[in-house]
Coordinates of C-alpha atoms in Angstrom, one line a residue:
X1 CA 117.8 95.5 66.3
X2 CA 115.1 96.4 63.7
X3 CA 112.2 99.2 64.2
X4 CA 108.4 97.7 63.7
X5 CA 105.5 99.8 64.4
X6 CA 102.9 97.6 62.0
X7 CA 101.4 94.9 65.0
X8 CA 99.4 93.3 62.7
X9 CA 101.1 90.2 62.7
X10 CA 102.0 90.4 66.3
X11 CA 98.3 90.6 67.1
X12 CA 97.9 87.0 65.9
X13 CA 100.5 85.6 68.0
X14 CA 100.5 84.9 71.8
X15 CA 102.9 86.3 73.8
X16 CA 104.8 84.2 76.9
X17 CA 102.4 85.2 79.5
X18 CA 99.5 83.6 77.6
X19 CA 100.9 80.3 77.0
X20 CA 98.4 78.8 80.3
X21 CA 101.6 76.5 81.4
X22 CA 103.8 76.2 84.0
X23 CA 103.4 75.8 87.5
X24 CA 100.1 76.5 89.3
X25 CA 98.6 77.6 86.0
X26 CA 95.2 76.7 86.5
X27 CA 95.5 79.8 89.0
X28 CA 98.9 81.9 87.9
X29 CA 98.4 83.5 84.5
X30 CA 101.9 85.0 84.9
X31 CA 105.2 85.7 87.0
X32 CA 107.1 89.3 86.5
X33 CA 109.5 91.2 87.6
X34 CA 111.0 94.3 86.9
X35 CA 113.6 96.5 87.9
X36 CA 114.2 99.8 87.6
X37 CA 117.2 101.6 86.7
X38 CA 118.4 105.2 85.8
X39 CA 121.8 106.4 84.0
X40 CA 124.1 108.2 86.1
X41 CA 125.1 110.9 83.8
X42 CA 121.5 113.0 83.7
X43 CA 118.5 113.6 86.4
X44 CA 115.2 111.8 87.2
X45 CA 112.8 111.7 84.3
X46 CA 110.6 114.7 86.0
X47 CA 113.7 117.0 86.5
X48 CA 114.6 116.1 82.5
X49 CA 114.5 118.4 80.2
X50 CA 113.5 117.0 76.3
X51 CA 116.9 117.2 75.4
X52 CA 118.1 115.0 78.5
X53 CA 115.2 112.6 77.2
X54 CA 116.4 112.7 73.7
X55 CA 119.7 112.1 74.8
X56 CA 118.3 109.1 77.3
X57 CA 117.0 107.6 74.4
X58 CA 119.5 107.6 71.7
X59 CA 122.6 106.8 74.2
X60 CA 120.5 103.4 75.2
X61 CA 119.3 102.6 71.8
X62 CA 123.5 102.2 70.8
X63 CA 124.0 100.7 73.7
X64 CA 121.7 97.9 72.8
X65 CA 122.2 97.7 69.6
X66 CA 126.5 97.3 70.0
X67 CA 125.2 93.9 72.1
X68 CA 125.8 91.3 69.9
X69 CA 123.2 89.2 71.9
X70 CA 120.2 92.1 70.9
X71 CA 120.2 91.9 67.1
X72 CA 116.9 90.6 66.9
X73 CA 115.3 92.4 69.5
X74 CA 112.2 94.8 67.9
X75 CA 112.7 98.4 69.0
X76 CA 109.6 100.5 69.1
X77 CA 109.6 104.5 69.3
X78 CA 106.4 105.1 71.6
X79 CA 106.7 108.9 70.5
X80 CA 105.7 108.0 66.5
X81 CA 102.8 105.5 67.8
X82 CA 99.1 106.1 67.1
X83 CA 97.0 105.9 70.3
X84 CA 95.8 102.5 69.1
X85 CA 99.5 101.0 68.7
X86 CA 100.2 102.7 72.2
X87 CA 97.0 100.9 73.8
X88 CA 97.9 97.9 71.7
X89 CA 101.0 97.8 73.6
X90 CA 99.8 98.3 76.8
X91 CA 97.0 95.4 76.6
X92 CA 99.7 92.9 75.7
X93 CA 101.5 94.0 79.0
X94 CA 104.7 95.1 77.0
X95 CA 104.5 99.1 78.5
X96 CA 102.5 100.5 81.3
X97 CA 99.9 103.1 81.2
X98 CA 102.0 105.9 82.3
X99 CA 104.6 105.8 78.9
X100 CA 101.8 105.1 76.8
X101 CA 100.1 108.1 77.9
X102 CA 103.3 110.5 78.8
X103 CA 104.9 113.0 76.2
X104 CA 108.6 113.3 74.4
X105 CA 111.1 110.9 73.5
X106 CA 109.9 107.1 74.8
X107 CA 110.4 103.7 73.4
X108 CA 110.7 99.8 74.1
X109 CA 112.5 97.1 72.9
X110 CA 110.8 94.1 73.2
X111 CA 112.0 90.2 72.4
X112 CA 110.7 88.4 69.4
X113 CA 109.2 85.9 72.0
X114 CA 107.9 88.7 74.0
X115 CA 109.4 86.9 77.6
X116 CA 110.9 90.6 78.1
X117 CA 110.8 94.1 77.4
X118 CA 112.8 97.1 78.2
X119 CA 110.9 100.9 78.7
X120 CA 112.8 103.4 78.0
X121 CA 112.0 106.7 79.7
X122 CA 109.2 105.8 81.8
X123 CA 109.1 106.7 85.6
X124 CA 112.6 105.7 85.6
X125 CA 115.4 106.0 82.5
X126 CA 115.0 102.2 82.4
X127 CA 112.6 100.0 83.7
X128 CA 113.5 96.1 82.8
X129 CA 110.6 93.5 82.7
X130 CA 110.6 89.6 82.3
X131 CA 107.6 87.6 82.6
X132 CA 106.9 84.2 82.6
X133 CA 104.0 82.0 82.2
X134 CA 102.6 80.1 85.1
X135 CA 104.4 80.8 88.7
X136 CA 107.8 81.0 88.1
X137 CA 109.7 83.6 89.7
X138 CA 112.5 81.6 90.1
X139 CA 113.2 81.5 86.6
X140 CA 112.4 85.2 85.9
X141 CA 114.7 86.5 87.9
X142 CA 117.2 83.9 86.3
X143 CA 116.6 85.7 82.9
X144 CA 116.6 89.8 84.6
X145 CA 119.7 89.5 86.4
X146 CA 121.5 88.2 83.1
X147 CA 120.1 91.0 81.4
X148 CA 120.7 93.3 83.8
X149 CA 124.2 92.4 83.8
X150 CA 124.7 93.2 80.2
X151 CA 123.0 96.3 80.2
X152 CA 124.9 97.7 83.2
X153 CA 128.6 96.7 81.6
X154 CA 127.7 99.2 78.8
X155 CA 125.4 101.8 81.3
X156 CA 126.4 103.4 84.2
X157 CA 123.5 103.0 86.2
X158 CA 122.9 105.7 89.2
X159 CA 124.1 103.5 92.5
X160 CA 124.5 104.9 96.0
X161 CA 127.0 102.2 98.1
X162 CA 124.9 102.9 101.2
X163 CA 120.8 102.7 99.4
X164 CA 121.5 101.1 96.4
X165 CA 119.9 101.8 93.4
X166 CA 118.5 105.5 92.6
X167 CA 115.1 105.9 91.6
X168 CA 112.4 108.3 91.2
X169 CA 110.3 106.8 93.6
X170 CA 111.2 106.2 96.8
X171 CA 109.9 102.7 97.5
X172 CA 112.0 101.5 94.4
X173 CA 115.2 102.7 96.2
X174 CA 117.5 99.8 97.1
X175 CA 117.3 96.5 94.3
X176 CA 114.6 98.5 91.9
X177 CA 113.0 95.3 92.2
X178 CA 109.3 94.9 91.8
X179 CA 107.8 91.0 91.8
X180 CA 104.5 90.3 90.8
X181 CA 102.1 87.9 89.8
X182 CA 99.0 87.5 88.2
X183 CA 96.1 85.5 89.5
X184 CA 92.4 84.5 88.7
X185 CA 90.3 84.5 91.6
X186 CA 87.1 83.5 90.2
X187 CA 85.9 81.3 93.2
X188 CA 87.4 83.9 96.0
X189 CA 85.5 86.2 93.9
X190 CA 82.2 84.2 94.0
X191 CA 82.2 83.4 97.7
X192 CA 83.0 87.0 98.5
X193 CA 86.3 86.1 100.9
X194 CA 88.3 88.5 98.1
X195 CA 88.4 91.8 100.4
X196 CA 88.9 89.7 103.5
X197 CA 92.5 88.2 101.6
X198 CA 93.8 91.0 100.2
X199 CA 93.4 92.9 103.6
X200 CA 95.4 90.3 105.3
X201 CA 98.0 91.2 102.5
X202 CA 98.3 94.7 103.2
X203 CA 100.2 93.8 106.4
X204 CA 102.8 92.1 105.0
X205 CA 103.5 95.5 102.3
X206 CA 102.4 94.0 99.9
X207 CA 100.3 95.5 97.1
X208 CA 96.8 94.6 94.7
X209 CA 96.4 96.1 91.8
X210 CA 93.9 95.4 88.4
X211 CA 95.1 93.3 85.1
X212 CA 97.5 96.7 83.7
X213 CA 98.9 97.0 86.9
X214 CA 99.2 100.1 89.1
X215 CA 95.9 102.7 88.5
X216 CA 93.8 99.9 86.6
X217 CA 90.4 98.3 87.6
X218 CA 89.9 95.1 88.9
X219 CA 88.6 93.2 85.7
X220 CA 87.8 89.4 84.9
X221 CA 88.8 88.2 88.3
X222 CA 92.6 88.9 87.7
X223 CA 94.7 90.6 90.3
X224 CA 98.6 91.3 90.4
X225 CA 99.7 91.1 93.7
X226 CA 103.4 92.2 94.3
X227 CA 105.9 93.9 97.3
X228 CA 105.2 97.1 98.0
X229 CA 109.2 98.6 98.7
X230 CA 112.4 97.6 98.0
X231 CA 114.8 99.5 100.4
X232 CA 116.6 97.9 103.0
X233 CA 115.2 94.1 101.2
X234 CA 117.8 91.3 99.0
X235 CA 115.8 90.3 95.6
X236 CA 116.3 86.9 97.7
X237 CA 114.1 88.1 100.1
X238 CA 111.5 90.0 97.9
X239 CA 111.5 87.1 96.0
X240 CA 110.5 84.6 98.7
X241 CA 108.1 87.2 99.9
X242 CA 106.4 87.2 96.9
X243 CA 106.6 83.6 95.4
X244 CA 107.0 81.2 98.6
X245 CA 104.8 83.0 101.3
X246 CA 102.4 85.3 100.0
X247 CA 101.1 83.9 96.2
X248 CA 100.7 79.9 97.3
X249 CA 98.4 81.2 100.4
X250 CA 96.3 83.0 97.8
X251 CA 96.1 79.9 95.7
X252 CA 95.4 78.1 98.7
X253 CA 92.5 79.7 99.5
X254 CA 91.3 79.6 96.1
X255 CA 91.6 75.9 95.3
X256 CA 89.6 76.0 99.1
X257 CA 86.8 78.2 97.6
X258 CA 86.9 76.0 94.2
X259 CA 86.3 72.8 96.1
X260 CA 83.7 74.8 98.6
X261 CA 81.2 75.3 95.2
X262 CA 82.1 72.3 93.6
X263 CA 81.1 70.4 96.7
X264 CA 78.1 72.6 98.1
X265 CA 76.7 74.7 94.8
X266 CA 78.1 72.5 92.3
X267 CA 74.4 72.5 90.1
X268 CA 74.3 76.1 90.2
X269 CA 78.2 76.6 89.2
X270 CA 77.5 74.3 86.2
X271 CA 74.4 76.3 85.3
X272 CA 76.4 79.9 85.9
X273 CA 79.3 78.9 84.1
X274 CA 76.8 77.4 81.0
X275 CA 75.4 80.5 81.1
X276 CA 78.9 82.5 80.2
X277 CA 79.6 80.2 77.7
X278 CA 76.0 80.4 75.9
X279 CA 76.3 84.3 76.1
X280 CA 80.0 84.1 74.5
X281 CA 79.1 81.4 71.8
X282 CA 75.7 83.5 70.9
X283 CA 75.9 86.9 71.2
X284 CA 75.9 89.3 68.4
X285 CA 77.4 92.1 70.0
X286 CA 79.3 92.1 73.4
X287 CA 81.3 94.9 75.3
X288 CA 84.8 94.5 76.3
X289 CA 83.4 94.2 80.1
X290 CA 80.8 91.4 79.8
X291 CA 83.5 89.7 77.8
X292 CA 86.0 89.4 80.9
X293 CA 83.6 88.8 82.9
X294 CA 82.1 85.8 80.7
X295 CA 85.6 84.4 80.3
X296 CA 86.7 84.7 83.5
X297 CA 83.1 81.9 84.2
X298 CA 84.7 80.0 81.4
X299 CA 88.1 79.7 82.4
X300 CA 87.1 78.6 86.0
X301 CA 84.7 75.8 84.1
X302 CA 87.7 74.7 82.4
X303 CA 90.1 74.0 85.3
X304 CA 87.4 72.5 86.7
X305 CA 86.5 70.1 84.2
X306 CA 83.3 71.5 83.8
X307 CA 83.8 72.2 79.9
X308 CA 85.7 70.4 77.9
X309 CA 87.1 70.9 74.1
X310 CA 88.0 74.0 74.6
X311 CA 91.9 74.6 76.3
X312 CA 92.7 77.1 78.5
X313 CA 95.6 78.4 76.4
X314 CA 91.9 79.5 73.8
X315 CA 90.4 81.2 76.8
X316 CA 94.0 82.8 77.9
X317 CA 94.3 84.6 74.5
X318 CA 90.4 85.6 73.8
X319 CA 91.1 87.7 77.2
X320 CA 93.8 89.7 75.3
X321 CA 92.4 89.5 71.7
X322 CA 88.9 90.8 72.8
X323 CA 90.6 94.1 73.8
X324 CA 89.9 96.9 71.9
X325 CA 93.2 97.6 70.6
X326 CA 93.3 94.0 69.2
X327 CA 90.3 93.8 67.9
X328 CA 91.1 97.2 65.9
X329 CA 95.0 95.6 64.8
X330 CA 93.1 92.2 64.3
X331 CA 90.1 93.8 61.7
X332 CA 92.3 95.9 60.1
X333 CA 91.0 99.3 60.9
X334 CA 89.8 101.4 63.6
X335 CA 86.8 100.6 64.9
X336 CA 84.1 103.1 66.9
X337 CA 82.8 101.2 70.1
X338 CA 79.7 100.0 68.9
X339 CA 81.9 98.3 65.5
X340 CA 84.1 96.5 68.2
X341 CA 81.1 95.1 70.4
X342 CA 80.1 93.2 66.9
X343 CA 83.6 92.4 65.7
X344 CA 83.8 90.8 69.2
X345 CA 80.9 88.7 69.3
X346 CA 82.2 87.6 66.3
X347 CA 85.6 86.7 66.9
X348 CA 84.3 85.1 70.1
X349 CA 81.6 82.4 68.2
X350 CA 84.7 81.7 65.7
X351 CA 87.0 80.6 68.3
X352 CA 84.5 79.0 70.6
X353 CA 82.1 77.1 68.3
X354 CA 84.7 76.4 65.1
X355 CA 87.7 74.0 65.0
X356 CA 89.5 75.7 67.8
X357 CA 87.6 74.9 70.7
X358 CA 83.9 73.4 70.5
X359 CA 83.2 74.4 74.0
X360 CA 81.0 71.6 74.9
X361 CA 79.7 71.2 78.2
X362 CA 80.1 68.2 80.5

């Protein structure tokens, strides 16, 4: 297990959720799930003092690194981070908000091919995360309950026979399990039926939230949508929830509201999402907002076979690399706002006029 706080490298890369394959892709960016966990042997993360974090930390770090199976994995100490590495982080969906931002002893160990991380001292001692590209929850949870396994042969985790496992938060009690997956809506969006679906959705417990998850904005059309509690509910059942009822009625409707302005607006789609890609391909300086917004146009145009030469793979990882973390790891320096909203125009004309994806319009 080796330490690596330089991302520099790991900036230029795509991580699993970004590939733009597997099932229902055009629509799924990505399929998660985590679980959260918490040792025995001390309290809750709010009750902890820094010693009981320090200890947290260092008693799960030689745990992992005694698994033969682990060698390779990167471990990161949050704590030593600059607040670009921590937002760096966050952006690539490796930690959440809340141990990016939180004080004391933190870390992650993260896979070389980033399909999983594991937070250390977050809400919970542990919280475990998988995700794969595309909808494929099947195959997540697959890859979690393995590593679950070998974490808890080496951890006592807290475990009540009656609830299950402990948590901090009360609607984590019983599996930990939280399954989620990330969608572009650009067409639900567009027709304005968004609000009317994810009110239906609230009925069933489960939950919206933005691209980074719980406390973000809603930003380039992309919405996680996962269950809402986990007590007295199998992973079977959270799983099926999630992957066979709930997510394939949301891509339902959006293929529905894709076909709608394909077949009634389909002159003014091709002008709107001409438009995105003229503003991408041209501009000399761009926020971080247009930019998700622009893309999002673009992506839809893809799938759609309204643009062609460019993949969606391209579009999946100028989403990610036009944050302003990235940019910053990606240029080398840090960069005020008004820097990044040039570096990003940029970076944007380079990928979408050079070799790697012409963007020409059918």
């Amino acid at each position: 297990m080796n330490q690596e706080t330089d991302f520099t490298n790991l900036a230029k890369s795509s991580g699993e959720w970004l590939r733009g394959t597997g099932p229902e892709s055009d629509i799924v960016i990505s399929s998660r799930i985590r679980l959260a966990r918490n040792l025995a042997d001390f309290p809750f993360i709010r009750r902890c003092s820094d010693e009981d974090r320090d200890s947290i930390e260092r008693t799960v770090r030689a745990r992992m690194e005694a698994m033969e199976d682990w060698k390779d994995i990167r471990y990161i100490d949050i704590e030593e981070l600059s607040e670009v590495d921590r937002q760096f982080l966050v952006e690539r969906q490796l930690i959440s908000r809340e141990i990016a931002d939180a004080d004391g002893s933190r870390a992650v160990a993260v896979d070389p091919g980033e399909q999983y991380s594991v937070m250390i001292n977050e809400e919970d001692h542990l919280r475990i995360q998988v995700m794969q590209s595309g909808l494929d929850l099947q195959a997540a949870w697959a890859r979690i309950d393995a590593l679950d396994d070998k974490l808890e042969g080496s951890i006592l985790y807290a475990f009540h026979q009656k609830y299950g496992y402990l948590t901090a938060c009360p609607t984590n009690v019983g599996t930990g399990l939280r399954v989620s997956v990330m969608l572009h809506l650009p067409a639900l969006v567009i027709t304005r039926q968004i609000e009317k679906v994810f009110r239906s959705m609230q009925r069933i417990n489960v939950t919206v939230r933005g691209l980074y998850g719980e406390g973000s904005q809603y930003s380039g059309d992309f919405y996680q949508v996962s269950n809402q509690v986990t007590l007295g509910h199998s992973e079977k059942s959270l799983l099926a929830l999630v992957g066979d009822e709930v997510v394939p009625q949301i891509i339902q409707y959006e293929r529905k509201a894709r076909a709608f302005l394909i077949e009634q607006n389909q002159q003014d789609l091709h002008d709107d999402v001409s438009r995105a890609m003229g503003i991408l391909s041209t501009a000399k300086k761009i926020s971080s907002e247009e930019t998700m917004h622009y893309l999002s146009k673009v992506r839809m145009g893809v799938n759609l076979g309204l643009i062609s030469d460019v993949e969606v793979a391209t579009i999946n990882k100028l989403f990610i690399h036009t944050q302003p973390a990235h940019l910053q790891k990606l240029h080398g320096r840090v960069l005020g706002s008004s820097d990044r909203n040039v570096q990003r125009a940029t970076y944007l004309q380079r990928h979408l006029t050079g070799r790697q994806g012409k963007g020409e319009l059918n």
